[in-house]
PDB file of C-alpha atoms and ligand atoms in Angstrom:
ATOM      1  CA  MET A 167      60.123  98.199 147.388  1.00 69.00           C
ATOM      2  CA  SER A 168      56.716  98.607 149.091  1.00 74.00           C
ATOM      3  CA  GLN A 169      54.234 100.514 146.905  1.00 77.00           C
ATOM      4  CA  GLY A 170      52.798 102.435 149.843  1.00 87.00           C
ATOM      5  CA  LEU A 171      56.100 103.329 151.489  1.00 92.00           C
ATOM      6  CA  LEU A 172      55.638 107.079 151.038  1.00 94.00           C
ATOM      7  CA  ILE A 173      51.877 107.363 151.507  1.00 92.00           C
ATOM      8  CA  GLY A 174      51.141 110.573 153.379  1.00 91.00           C
ATOM      9  CA  GLN A 175      54.406 112.289 152.415  1.00 94.00           C
ATOM     10  CA  LYS A 176      54.549 115.474 150.382  1.00 94.00           C
ATOM     11  CA  CYS A 177      57.773 115.765 148.403  1.00 97.00           C
ATOM     12  CA  LEU A 178      59.149 118.895 146.761  1.00 97.00           C
ATOM     13  CA  VAL A 179      61.575 118.045 143.970  1.00 98.00           C
ATOM     14  CA  THR A 180      63.428 121.023 142.538  1.00 98.00           C
ATOM     15  CA  GLY A 181      64.573 120.425 138.991  1.00 98.00           C
ATOM     16  CA  GLY A 182      61.768 117.891 138.711  1.00 98.00           C
ATOM     17  CA  SER A 183      60.704 119.104 135.281  1.00 98.00           C
ATOM     18  CA  ARG A 184      63.102 116.772 133.449  1.00 97.00           C
ATOM     19  CA  GLY A 185      66.202 114.584 133.692  1.00 98.00           C
ATOM     20  CA  ILE A 186      67.181 113.063 137.014  1.00 98.00           C
ATOM     21  CA  GLY A 187      64.734 115.198 139.018  1.00 98.00           C
ATOM     22  CA  PHE A 188      61.735 114.020 137.006  1.00 98.00           C
ATOM     23  CA  VAL A 189      62.671 110.366 137.467  1.00 98.00           C
ATOM     24  CA  ILE A 190      63.101 110.936 141.219  1.00 98.00           C
ATOM     25  CA  ALA A 191      59.649 112.551 141.440  1.00 98.00           C
ATOM     26  CA  HIS A 192      58.166 109.706 139.384  1.00 98.00           C
ATOM     27  CA  LYS A 193      59.646 107.117 141.754  1.00 98.00           C
ATOM     28  CA  LEU A 194      58.413 108.978 144.843  1.00 97.00           C
ATOM     29  CA  ALA A 195      54.916 109.151 143.326  1.00 96.00           C
ATOM     30  CA  GLN A 196      55.016 105.413 142.564  1.00 95.00           C
ATOM     31  CA  LEU A 197      55.722 104.848 146.248  1.00 95.00           C
ATOM     32  CA  GLY A 198      52.610 106.792 147.238  1.00 94.00           C
ATOM     33  CA  ALA A 199      53.895 110.343 147.787  1.00 95.00           C
ATOM     34  CA  SER A 200      52.259 113.481 146.487  1.00 94.00           C
ATOM     35  CA  CYS A 201      54.822 115.609 144.664  1.00 96.00           C
ATOM     36  CA  LEU A 202      55.470 119.258 144.007  1.00 96.00           C
ATOM     37  CA  ILE A 203      57.636 119.667 140.944  1.00 96.00           C
ATOM     38  CA  SER A 204      59.434 122.959 140.504  1.00 96.00           C
ATOM     39  CA  SER A 205      60.660 124.620 137.349  1.00 97.00           C
ATOM     40  CA  ARG A 206      61.431 128.191 136.340  1.00 97.00           C
ATOM     41  CA  SER A 207      58.382 127.882 134.079  1.00 97.00           C
ATOM     42  CA  LEU A 208      54.954 127.124 135.586  1.00 94.00           C
ATOM     43  CA  PRO A 209      53.563 125.430 132.437  1.00 97.00           C
ATOM     44  CA  THR A 210      56.654 123.205 132.300  1.00 98.00           C
ATOM     45  CA  ALA A 211      56.266 122.285 135.970  1.00 96.00           C
ATOM     46  CA  GLN A 212      52.543 121.593 135.459  1.00 95.00           C
ATOM     47  CA  ALA A 213      53.198 119.425 132.419  1.00 97.00           C
ATOM     48  CA  ALA A 214      55.743 117.336 134.326  1.00 98.00           C
ATOM     49  CA  ALA A 215      53.459 116.985 137.371  1.00 96.00           C
ATOM     50  CA  ALA A 216      50.656 115.767 135.105  1.00 95.00           C
ATOM     51  CA  LEU A 217      52.856 112.890 133.945  1.00 97.00           C
ATOM     52  CA  LEU A 218      53.357 111.478 137.447  1.00 96.00           C
ATOM     53  CA  PRO A 219      51.401 108.379 138.471  1.00 94.00           C
ATOM     54  CA  VAL A 220      48.582 109.137 140.911  1.00 90.00           C
ATOM     55  CA  PRO A 221      48.855 106.820 143.939  1.00 78.00           C
ATOM     56  CA  MET A 222      45.849 104.539 144.573  1.00 76.00           C
ATOM     57  CA  SER A 223      45.296 106.237 147.942  1.00 73.00           C
ATOM     58  CA  PHE A 224      44.313 109.453 146.132  1.00 72.00           C
ATOM     59  CA  GLN A 225      41.008 109.851 144.307  1.00 65.00           C
ATOM     60  CA  SER A 226      42.279 112.554 141.972  1.00 69.00           C
ATOM     61  CA  GLN A 227      45.407 114.425 140.921  1.00 73.00           C
ATOM     62  CA  CYS A 228      47.579 114.986 143.970  1.00 90.00           C
ATOM     63  CA  HIS A 229      50.690 116.393 142.299  1.00 94.00           C
ATOM     64  CA  ALA A 230      51.332 119.998 141.377  1.00 94.00           C
ATOM     65  CA  GLY A 231      53.800 122.136 139.494  1.00 94.00           C
ATOM     66  CA  VAL A 232      55.305 125.229 141.087  1.00 93.00           C
ATOM     67  CA  GLU A 233      57.245 128.084 139.536  1.00 94.00           C
ATOM     68  CA  LEU A 234      60.561 128.671 141.243  1.00 95.00           C
ATOM     69  CA  ASP A 235      63.971 130.023 140.301  1.00 97.00           C
ATOM     70  CA  VAL A 236      66.057 128.368 142.995  1.00 97.00           C
ATOM     71  CA  SER A 237      68.919 130.833 142.566  1.00 97.00           C
ATOM     72  CA  GLN A 238      66.830 133.617 144.132  1.00 96.00           C
ATOM     73  CA  PRO A 239      65.864 133.691 147.822  1.00 94.00           C
ATOM     74  CA  TRP A 240      62.791 131.475 148.010  1.00 92.00           C
ATOM     75  CA  PRO A 241      59.469 133.304 148.418  1.00 84.00           C
ATOM     76  CA  ARG A 242      57.159 132.312 151.253  1.00 74.00           C
ATOM     77  CA  SER A 243      54.474 131.173 148.823  1.00 69.00           C
ATOM     78  CA  LEU A 244      54.944 129.829 145.335  1.00 65.00           C
ATOM     79  CA  ASN A 245      53.028 130.285 142.123  1.00 59.00           C
ATOM     80  CA  SER A 246      51.449 126.850 141.916  1.00 60.00           C
ATOM     81  CA  SER A 247      49.190 124.903 139.586  1.00 55.00           C
ATOM     82  CA  SER A 248      46.834 124.078 142.464  1.00 54.00           C
ATOM     83  CA  SER A 249      45.982 125.206 145.956  1.00 52.00           C
ATOM     84  CA  SER A 250      48.839 122.993 147.095  1.00 59.00           C
ATOM     85  CA  THR A 251      51.306 124.778 149.380  1.00 71.00           C
ATOM     86  CA  MET A 252      54.769 124.095 150.672  1.00 77.00           C
ATOM     87  CA  THR A 253      53.785 124.254 154.330  1.00 81.00           C
ATOM     88  CA  ASP A 254      53.368 120.502 154.742  1.00 89.00           C
ATOM     89  CA  VAL A 255      56.371 119.379 152.699  1.00 94.00           C
ATOM     90  CA  SER A 256      58.053 116.496 154.534  1.00 96.00           C
ATOM     91  CA  VAL A 257      60.666 115.614 151.893  1.00 98.00           C
ATOM     92  CA  LEU A 258      62.826 118.076 149.968  1.00 98.00           C
ATOM     93  CA  VAL A 259      65.012 116.893 147.100  1.00 98.00           C
ATOM     94  CA  ASN A 260      67.298 119.669 145.871  1.00 98.00           C
ATOM     95  CA  CYS A 261      67.995 118.485 142.339  1.00 98.00           C
ATOM     96  CA  ALA A 262      67.892 121.669 140.236  1.00 98.00           C
ATOM     97  CA  GLY A 263      71.278 122.289 138.714  1.00 98.00           C
ATOM     98  CA  GLN A 264      73.171 123.653 135.777  1.00 97.00           C
ATOM     99  CA  ALA A 265      76.535 122.869 134.258  1.00 93.00           C
ATOM    100  CA  HIS A 266      78.891 125.072 132.301  1.00 90.00           C
ATOM    101  CA  SER A 267      82.036 123.503 130.962  1.00 89.00           C
ATOM    102  CA  ARG A 268      84.807 126.090 130.691  1.00 93.00           C
ATOM    103  CA  LEU A 269      88.265 126.706 132.147  1.00 96.00           C
ATOM    104  CA  LEU A 270      88.124 129.109 135.084  1.00 97.00           C
ATOM    105  CA  VAL A 271      90.488 131.565 133.371  1.00 97.00           C
ATOM    106  CA  SER A 272      88.105 132.017 130.474  1.00 96.00           C
ATOM    107  CA  MET A 273      84.807 131.886 132.321  1.00 96.00           C
ATOM    108  CA  ALA A 274      82.775 135.096 132.502  1.00 97.00           C
ATOM    109  CA  GLU A 275      82.060 136.340 136.017  1.00 97.00           C
ATOM    110  CA  GLU A 276      78.342 136.334 135.163  1.00 97.00           C
ATOM    111  CA  ASP A 277      78.469 132.626 134.354  1.00 96.00           C
ATOM    112  CA  MET A 278      80.303 131.953 137.629  1.00 97.00           C
ATOM    113  CA  GLN A 279      77.590 133.795 139.523  1.00 97.00           C
ATOM    114  CA  ASP A 280      74.850 131.894 137.678  1.00 97.00           C
ATOM    115  CA  LEU A 281      76.431 128.538 138.468  1.00 97.00           C
ATOM    116  CA  VAL A 282      76.975 129.339 142.121  1.00 98.00           C
ATOM    117  CA  GLY A 283      73.462 130.797 142.305  1.00 98.00           C
ATOM    118  CA  VAL A 284      71.765 127.633 141.052  1.00 98.00           C
ATOM    119  CA  ASN A 285      74.070 124.869 142.265  1.00 98.00           C
ATOM    120  CA  LEU A 286      75.075 126.151 145.697  1.00 98.00           C
ATOM    121  CA  LEU A 287      73.042 129.155 146.849  1.00 98.00           C
ATOM    122  CA  GLY A 288      69.915 127.499 145.440  1.00 98.00           C
ATOM    123  CA  VAL A 289      70.468 124.483 147.678  1.00 98.00           C
ATOM    124  CA  MET A 290      71.110 126.721 150.698  1.00 98.00           C
ATOM    125  CA  TYR A 291      67.954 128.746 150.041  1.00 97.00           C
ATOM    126  CA  GLY A 292      65.928 125.558 149.632  1.00 97.00           C
ATOM    127  CA  CYS A 293      67.280 123.967 152.800  1.00 97.00           C
ATOM    128  CA  LYS A 294      66.625 127.143 154.758  1.00 96.00           C
ATOM    129  CA  ALA A 295      63.100 127.800 153.477  1.00 95.00           C
ATOM    130  CA  ILE A 296      61.842 124.240 153.768  1.00 95.00           C
ATOM    131  CA  SER A 297      63.574 123.265 157.017  1.00 96.00           C
ATOM    132  CA  ARG A 298      61.906 126.280 158.677  1.00 94.00           C
ATOM    133  CA  LEU A 299      58.552 124.868 157.610  1.00 92.00           C
ATOM    134  CA  MET A 300      59.507 121.312 158.574  1.00 95.00           C
ATOM    135  CA  LEU A 301      60.453 122.490 162.072  1.00 95.00           C
ATOM    136  CA  ARG A 302      56.832 123.548 162.562  1.00 91.00           C
ATOM    137  CA  ARG A 303      55.487 120.120 161.635  1.00 87.00           C
ATOM    138  CA  LYS A 304      53.831 118.324 164.534  1.00 81.00           C
ATOM    139  CA  VAL A 305      55.471 115.168 165.829  1.00 75.00           C
ATOM    140  CA  ASN A 306      54.139 112.885 168.579  1.00 54.00           C
ATOM    141  CA  ALA A 307      56.516 112.217 171.483  1.00 45.00           C
ATOM    142  CA  GLY A 308      59.477 110.876 169.571  1.00 44.00           C
ATOM    143  CA  THR A 309      57.653 109.444 166.584  1.00 45.00           C
ATOM    144  CA  THR A 310      55.310 110.819 163.963  1.00 46.00           C
ATOM    145  CA  THR A 311      52.051 109.071 163.298  1.00 45.00           C
ATOM    146  CA  THR A 312      52.361 107.141 160.090  1.00 53.00           C
ATOM    147  CA  PRO A 313      49.408 107.237 157.715  1.00 58.00           C
ATOM    148  CA  SER A 314      49.433 103.469 157.116  1.00 63.00           C
ATOM    149  CA  SER A 315      51.208 100.483 158.601  1.00 61.00           C
ATOM    150  CA  SER A 316      53.324 100.025 155.469  1.00 71.00           C
ATOM    151  CA  SER A 317      54.455 103.655 155.194  1.00 82.00           C
ATOM    152  CA  VAL A 318      57.733 104.987 156.526  1.00 87.00           C
ATOM    153  CA  ASN A 319      58.118 107.298 159.536  1.00 89.00           C
ATOM    154  CA  ILE A 320      59.877 110.478 158.413  1.00 88.00           C
ATOM    155  CA  ASP A 321      59.858 112.395 161.717  1.00 90.00           C
ATOM    156  CA  ARG A 322      59.858 116.142 160.963  1.00 95.00           C
ATOM    157  CA  GLY A 323      61.384 115.825 157.527  1.00 97.00           C
ATOM    158  CA  VAL A 324      64.149 114.677 155.226  1.00 98.00           C
ATOM    159  CA  ILE A 325      66.337 116.617 152.822  1.00 98.00           C
ATOM    160  CA  VAL A 326      68.345 115.018 150.015  1.00 99.00           C
ATOM    161  CA  ASN A 327      70.761 117.222 148.072  1.00 98.00           C
ATOM    162  CA  VAL A 328      72.059 116.188 144.671  1.00 98.00           C
ATOM    163  CA  SER A 329      75.835 116.503 144.400  1.00 98.00           C
ATOM    164  CA  SER A 330      78.137 115.062 141.709  1.00 98.00           C
ATOM    165  CA  VAL A 331      81.252 112.877 141.498  1.00 97.00           C
ATOM    166  CA  LEU A 332      82.955 116.050 140.291  1.00 96.00           C
ATOM    167  CA  ALA A 333      82.872 117.213 143.929  1.00 97.00           C
ATOM    168  CA  ALA A 334      85.467 114.525 144.625  1.00 95.00           C
ATOM    169  CA  GLN A 335      87.209 114.061 141.288  1.00 92.00           C
ATOM    170  CA  ALA A 336      86.974 117.073 139.010  1.00 86.00           C
ATOM    171  CA  GLY A 337      88.540 117.360 135.607  1.00 83.00           C
ATOM    172  CA  GLN A 338      89.383 120.340 133.417  1.00 89.00           C
ATOM    173  CA  GLY A 339      86.554 122.739 132.783  1.00 92.00           C
ATOM    174  CA  ALA A 340      84.583 121.889 135.914  1.00 94.00           C
ATOM    175  CA  ALA A 341      86.183 124.201 138.494  1.00 96.00           C
ATOM    176  CA  VAL A 342      83.137 126.255 139.473  1.00 97.00           C
ATOM    177  CA  TYR A 343      80.640 123.385 139.168  1.00 97.00           C
ATOM    178  CA  ALA A 344      82.937 121.132 141.231  1.00 97.00           C
ATOM    179  CA  ALA A 345      83.364 123.828 143.886  1.00 98.00           C
ATOM    180  CA  CYS A 346      79.582 124.218 144.114  1.00 98.00           C
ATOM    181  CA  LYS A 347      79.017 120.484 144.506  1.00 98.00           C
ATOM    182  CA  ALA A 348      81.788 120.210 147.127  1.00 98.00           C
ATOM    183  CA  GLY A 349      80.010 123.078 148.892  1.00 98.00           C
ATOM    184  CA  VAL A 350      76.719 121.173 148.733  1.00 99.00           C
ATOM    185  CA  GLU A 351      78.384 118.220 150.444  1.00 98.00           C
ATOM    186  CA  GLY A 352      79.824 120.449 153.193  1.00 98.00           C
ATOM    187  CA  LEU A 353      76.434 122.087 153.633  1.00 98.00           C
ATOM    188  CA  THR A 354      74.809 118.653 153.890  1.00 99.00           C
ATOM    189  CA  ARG A 355      77.113 117.511 156.699  1.00 98.00           C
ATOM    190  CA  ALA A 356      76.792 120.777 158.646  1.00 98.00           C
ATOM    191  CA  LEU A 357      73.006 120.855 158.329  1.00 98.00           C
ATOM    192  CA  ALA A 358      72.744 117.228 159.409  1.00 98.00           C
ATOM    193  CA  CYS A 359      74.287 118.342 162.717  1.00 98.00           C
ATOM    194  CA  GLU A 360      72.097 121.439 162.998  1.00 98.00           C
ATOM    195  CA  LEU A 361      68.800 119.771 162.103  1.00 98.00           C
ATOM    196  CA  GLY A 362      69.296 116.155 163.240  1.00 98.00           C
ATOM    197  CA  PRO A 363      68.551 116.945 166.897  1.00 97.00           C
ATOM    198  CA  ARG A 364      65.285 118.503 165.714  1.00 97.00           C
ATOM    199  CA  GLY A 365      64.067 115.507 163.745  1.00 97.00           C
ATOM    200  CA  ILE A 366      65.238 116.398 160.232  1.00 98.00           C
ATOM    201  CA  ARG A 367      67.787 114.235 158.413  1.00 98.00           C
ATOM    202  CA  VAL A 368      69.999 115.713 155.677  1.00 98.00           C
ATOM    203  CA  ASN A 369      71.941 113.597 153.183  1.00 98.00           C
ATOM    204  CA  ALA A 370      73.319 113.901 149.675  1.00 99.00           C
ATOM    205  CA  VAL A 371      73.520 111.650 146.671  1.00 98.00           C
ATOM    206  CA  ARG A 372      76.614 111.908 144.454  1.00 98.00           C
ATOM    207  CA  PRO A 373      75.866 110.608 140.944  1.00 98.00           C
ATOM    208  CA  GLY A 374      78.418 109.781 138.305  1.00 97.00           C
ATOM    209  CA  LEU A 375      77.725 110.546 134.663  1.00 96.00           C
ATOM    210  CA  VAL A 376      74.043 110.080 133.740  1.00 97.00           C
ATOM    211  CA  ARG A 377      72.761 110.763 130.244  1.00 93.00           C
ATOM    212  CA  THR A 378      70.371 113.753 130.382  1.00 93.00           C
ATOM    213  CA  SER A 379      69.922 117.033 128.508  1.00 90.00           C
ATOM    214  CA  MET A 380      72.662 118.441 130.761  1.00 91.00           C
ATOM    215  CA  THR A 381      75.251 115.864 129.719  1.00 91.00           C
ATOM    216  CA  ASP A 382      74.155 115.930 126.090  1.00 88.00           C
ATOM    217  CA  LYS A 383      74.865 119.658 126.102  1.00 89.00           C
ATOM    218  CA  HIS A 384      78.110 119.662 128.060  1.00 86.00           C
ATOM    219  CA  VAL A 385      79.770 116.249 127.636  1.00 89.00           C
ATOM    220  CA  SER A 386      80.780 115.156 124.140  1.00 89.00           C
ATOM    221  CA  ASP A 387      80.033 111.615 122.944  1.00 91.00           C
ATOM    222  CA  ASP A 388      83.789 110.912 122.925  1.00 92.00           C
ATOM    223  CA  ARG A 389      84.087 112.051 126.537  1.00 89.00           C
ATOM    224  CA  GLN A 390      81.066 109.936 127.551  1.00 91.00           C
ATOM    225  CA  SER A 391      82.663 106.875 125.896  1.00 93.00           C
ATOM    226  CA  LEU A 392      85.953 107.562 127.657  1.00 92.00           C
ATOM    227  CA  VAL A 393      84.222 107.852 131.031  1.00 92.00           C
ATOM    228  CA  ARG A 394      82.380 104.578 130.364  1.00 94.00           C
ATOM    229  CA  THR A 395      85.708 102.746 129.924  1.00 96.00           C
ATOM    230  CA  ARG A 396      86.746 103.957 133.401  1.00 95.00           C
ATOM    231  CA  ILE A 397      83.617 102.681 135.163  1.00 97.00           C
ATOM    232  CA  PRO A 398      84.138  99.228 136.713  1.00 97.00           C
ATOM    233  CA  LEU A 399      80.493  98.288 136.033  1.00 98.00           C
ATOM    234  CA  GLY A 400      81.030  99.151 132.364  1.00 96.00           C
ATOM    235  CA  ARG A 401      78.070 101.475 131.847  1.00 96.00           C
ATOM    236  CA  LEU A 402      76.962 105.029 132.559  1.00 96.00           C
ATOM    237  CA  GLY A 403      74.476 105.546 135.361  1.00 97.00           C
ATOM    238  CA  THR A 404      70.761 106.032 134.820  1.00 97.00           C
ATOM    239  CA  ALA A 405      68.415 108.471 136.497  1.00 98.00           C
ATOM    240  CA  ASP A 406      66.705 105.404 137.940  1.00 98.00           C
ATOM    241  CA  ASP A 407      69.940 104.370 139.695  1.00 98.00           C
ATOM    242  CA  VAL A 408      70.066 107.804 141.322  1.00 98.00           C
ATOM    243  CA  ALA A 409      66.358 107.778 142.226  1.00 98.00           C
ATOM    244  CA  ASP A 410      66.741 104.413 144.000  1.00 98.00           C
ATOM    245  CA  ALA A 411      69.536 105.898 146.125  1.00 98.00           C
ATOM    246  CA  VAL A 412      67.396 108.943 146.930  1.00 98.00           C
ATOM    247  CA  VAL A 413      64.575 106.661 148.117  1.00 98.00           C
ATOM    248  CA  PHE A 414      67.052 104.845 150.373  1.00 98.00           C
ATOM    249  CA  LEU A 415      68.243 108.143 151.875  1.00 98.00           C
ATOM    250  CA  ILE A 416      64.656 109.264 152.433  1.00 98.00           C
ATOM    251  CA  THR A 417      63.478 106.057 154.050  1.00 96.00           C
ATOM    252  CA  ASN A 418      66.425 104.856 156.150  1.00 96.00           C
ATOM    253  CA  ARG A 419      65.849 106.500 159.530  1.00 95.00           C
ATOM    254  CA  TYR A 420      69.433 106.328 160.833  1.00 97.00           C
ATOM    255  CA  VAL A 421      71.433 107.666 157.874  1.00 98.00           C
ATOM    256  CA  ASN A 422      72.268 111.330 158.440  1.00 98.00           C
ATOM    257  CA  GLY A 423      74.985 113.653 157.127  1.00 98.00           C
ATOM    258  CA  GLN A 424      76.129 111.173 154.480  1.00 98.00           C
ATOM    259  CA  VAL A 425      77.054 111.444 150.830  1.00 98.00           C
ATOM    260  CA  LEU A 426      76.045 108.315 148.913  1.00 98.00           C
ATOM    261  CA  THR A 427      78.083 107.849 145.730  1.00 98.00           C
ATOM    262  CA  VAL A 428      76.195 106.249 142.825  1.00 98.00           C
ATOM    263  CA  ASP A 429      78.786 105.934 140.066  1.00 98.00           C
ATOM    264  CA  GLY A 430      79.309 102.250 139.198  1.00 98.00           C
ATOM    265  CA  GLY A 431      82.682 102.409 140.964  1.00 98.00           C
ATOM    266  CA  PHE A 432      84.077 105.324 138.906  1.00 96.00           C
ATOM    267  CA  THR A 433      85.606 107.169 141.866  1.00 95.00           C
ATOM    268  CA  ALA A 434      86.862 103.925 143.429  1.00 95.00           C
ATOM    269  CA  ALA A 435      88.840 102.924 140.355  1.00 94.00           C
TER     270      ALA A 435
HETATM  271  N1  NAP B 550      73.461 114.302 134.444  1.00 62.61           N
HETATM  272  C1  NAP B 550      74.561 113.986 135.114  1.00 62.61           C
HETATM  273  O1  NAP B 550      75.467 113.299 134.618  1.00 62.61           O
HETATM  274  C2  NAP B 550      74.729 114.446 136.534  1.00 62.61           C
HETATM  275  C3  NAP B 550      75.774 113.907 137.282  1.00 62.61           C
HETATM  276  C4  NAP B 550      75.949 114.315 138.594  1.00 62.61           C
HETATM  277  C5  NAP B 550      75.087 115.227 139.147  1.00 62.61           C
HETATM  278  N2  NAP B 550      74.085 115.745 138.396  1.00 62.61           N
HETATM  279  C6  NAP B 550      73.189 116.714 139.038  1.00 62.61           C
HETATM  280  O2  NAP B 550      71.866 116.211 138.951  1.00 62.61           O
HETATM  281  C7  NAP B 550      70.961 117.311 138.929  1.00 62.61           C
HETATM  282  C8  NAP B 550      70.015 117.158 137.753  1.00 62.61           C
HETATM  283  O3  NAP B 550      70.785 117.161 136.565  1.00 62.61           O
HETATM  284  P1  NAP B 550      70.186 116.679 135.154  1.00 62.61           P
HETATM  285  O4  NAP B 550      71.305 116.034 134.439  1.00 62.61           O
HETATM  286  O5  NAP B 550      68.925 115.961 135.363  1.00 62.61           O
HETATM  287  O6  NAP B 550      69.944 118.097 134.460  1.00 62.61           O
HETATM  288  P2  NAP B 550      68.846 118.601 133.434  1.00 62.61           P
HETATM  289  O7  NAP B 550      68.219 117.487 132.693  1.00 62.61           O
HETATM  290  O8  NAP B 550      69.498 119.699 132.657  1.00 62.61           O
HETATM  291  O9  NAP B 550      67.724 119.238 134.398  1.00 62.61           O
HETATM  292  C9  NAP B 550      68.063 120.350 135.157  1.00 62.61           C
HETATM  293  C10 NAP B 550      66.878 120.734 136.018  1.00 62.61           C
HETATM  294  O10 NAP B 550      67.264 121.847 136.841  1.00 62.61           O
HETATM  295  C11 NAP B 550      66.282 122.876 136.705  1.00 62.61           C
HETATM  296  N3  NAP B 550      66.885 124.192 136.850  1.00 62.61           N
HETATM  297  C12 NAP B 550      67.993 124.667 136.241  1.00 62.61           C
HETATM  298  N4  NAP B 550      68.226 125.931 136.639  1.00 62.61           N
HETATM  299  C13 NAP B 550      67.249 126.247 137.533  1.00 62.61           C
HETATM  300  C14 NAP B 550      66.938 127.407 138.307  1.00 62.61           C
HETATM  301  N5  NAP B 550      67.691 128.523 138.265  1.00 62.61           N
HETATM  302  N6  NAP B 550      65.864 127.368 139.112  1.00 62.61           N
HETATM  303  C15 NAP B 550      65.089 126.272 139.158  1.00 62.61           C
HETATM  304  N7  NAP B 550      65.322 125.139 138.466  1.00 62.61           N
HETATM  305  C16 NAP B 550      66.389 125.147 137.652  1.00 62.61           C
HETATM  306  C17 NAP B 550      65.680 122.676 135.333  1.00 62.61           C
HETATM  307  O11 NAP B 550      64.361 123.205 135.358  1.00 62.61           O
HETATM  308  P3  NAP B 550      63.753 124.230 134.286  1.00 62.61           P
HETATM  309  O12 NAP B 550      64.712 124.344 133.129  1.00 62.61           O
HETATM  310  O13 NAP B 550      62.453 123.605 133.902  1.00 62.61           O
HETATM  311  O14 NAP B 550      63.587 125.518 135.044  1.00 62.61           O
HETATM  312  C18 NAP B 550      65.675 121.160 135.212  1.00 62.61           C
HETATM  313  O15 NAP B 550      64.521 120.626 135.824  1.00 62.61           O
HETATM  314  C19 NAP B 550      71.805 118.578 138.892  1.00 62.61           C
HETATM  315  O16 NAP B 550      71.940 119.066 140.209  1.00 62.61           O
HETATM  316  C20 NAP B 550      73.140 118.072 138.397  1.00 62.61           C
HETATM  317  O17 NAP B 550      74.196 118.901 138.818  1.00 62.61           O
HETATM  318  C21 NAP B 550      73.873 115.383 137.100  1.00 62.61           C
END
């Protein structure tokens, strides 16, 4: 993939402080983008942003950490580690998420609200706040000016939401999480229709099981081994597999309103 593909793009990655989100931000930075990484903790966001590679086209640090609890309506300006703002964000990756493995009948209402707040409302708030800013971005008669001949044309903007295979194939203990992720996919399709005519594409990526702090906390080793036996490619996914799919959804100019499954064939089997 071309190193300079995302030169000139500013990407906000929620949940970029660790796990899949961090690897996505890292890949976008490798391709030349400047990244805003969000976390509920500013020092955590700053520490993650400092680990991103600085593209050759920048003389100095071009990434920043921002403090953001996605489950609350997004403020107009964010507490940031630099003067960097959200106003010129051209790519939004909604990756922040939480899991909570429990049967619905025994789940506390508070936990339900937390899960819906982060995994569904958080994505809605993000799409709303950032698409409003993207709509103000200047585009030249049909096409945006691209900063270099090798970089991609993103029009007004691109949004990629992170779903989960549980949206399509949920097991016991995942009712609320699965409902949120199914909601994210519905939101993605509806927004693609609302924003497509205005130059913003909206897609989702649907990962299978990927080993992160989330899965280590909520999926036992036995369960992970069992899932592995059901994956035609014979291995769990990696955050890198997901990040590659996100780059495809960002850069392909005719894919809109789609959910791209990245699960080694798990849901096909
Ligand atoms: N791992 C998997 O197998 C898998 C499979 C399918 C889909 N997914 C999805 O992929 C995404 C990333 O998962 P992961 O496995 O990488 O999880 P992870 O390692 O636990 O990371 C979760 C990220 O979400 C952020 N976050 C959580 N609650 C937040 C809130 N209220 N406001 C802002 N940020 C918040 C965390 O940031 P701070 O703690 O720093 O605030 C962290 O950066 C999630 O949407 C998840 O549902 C994961």
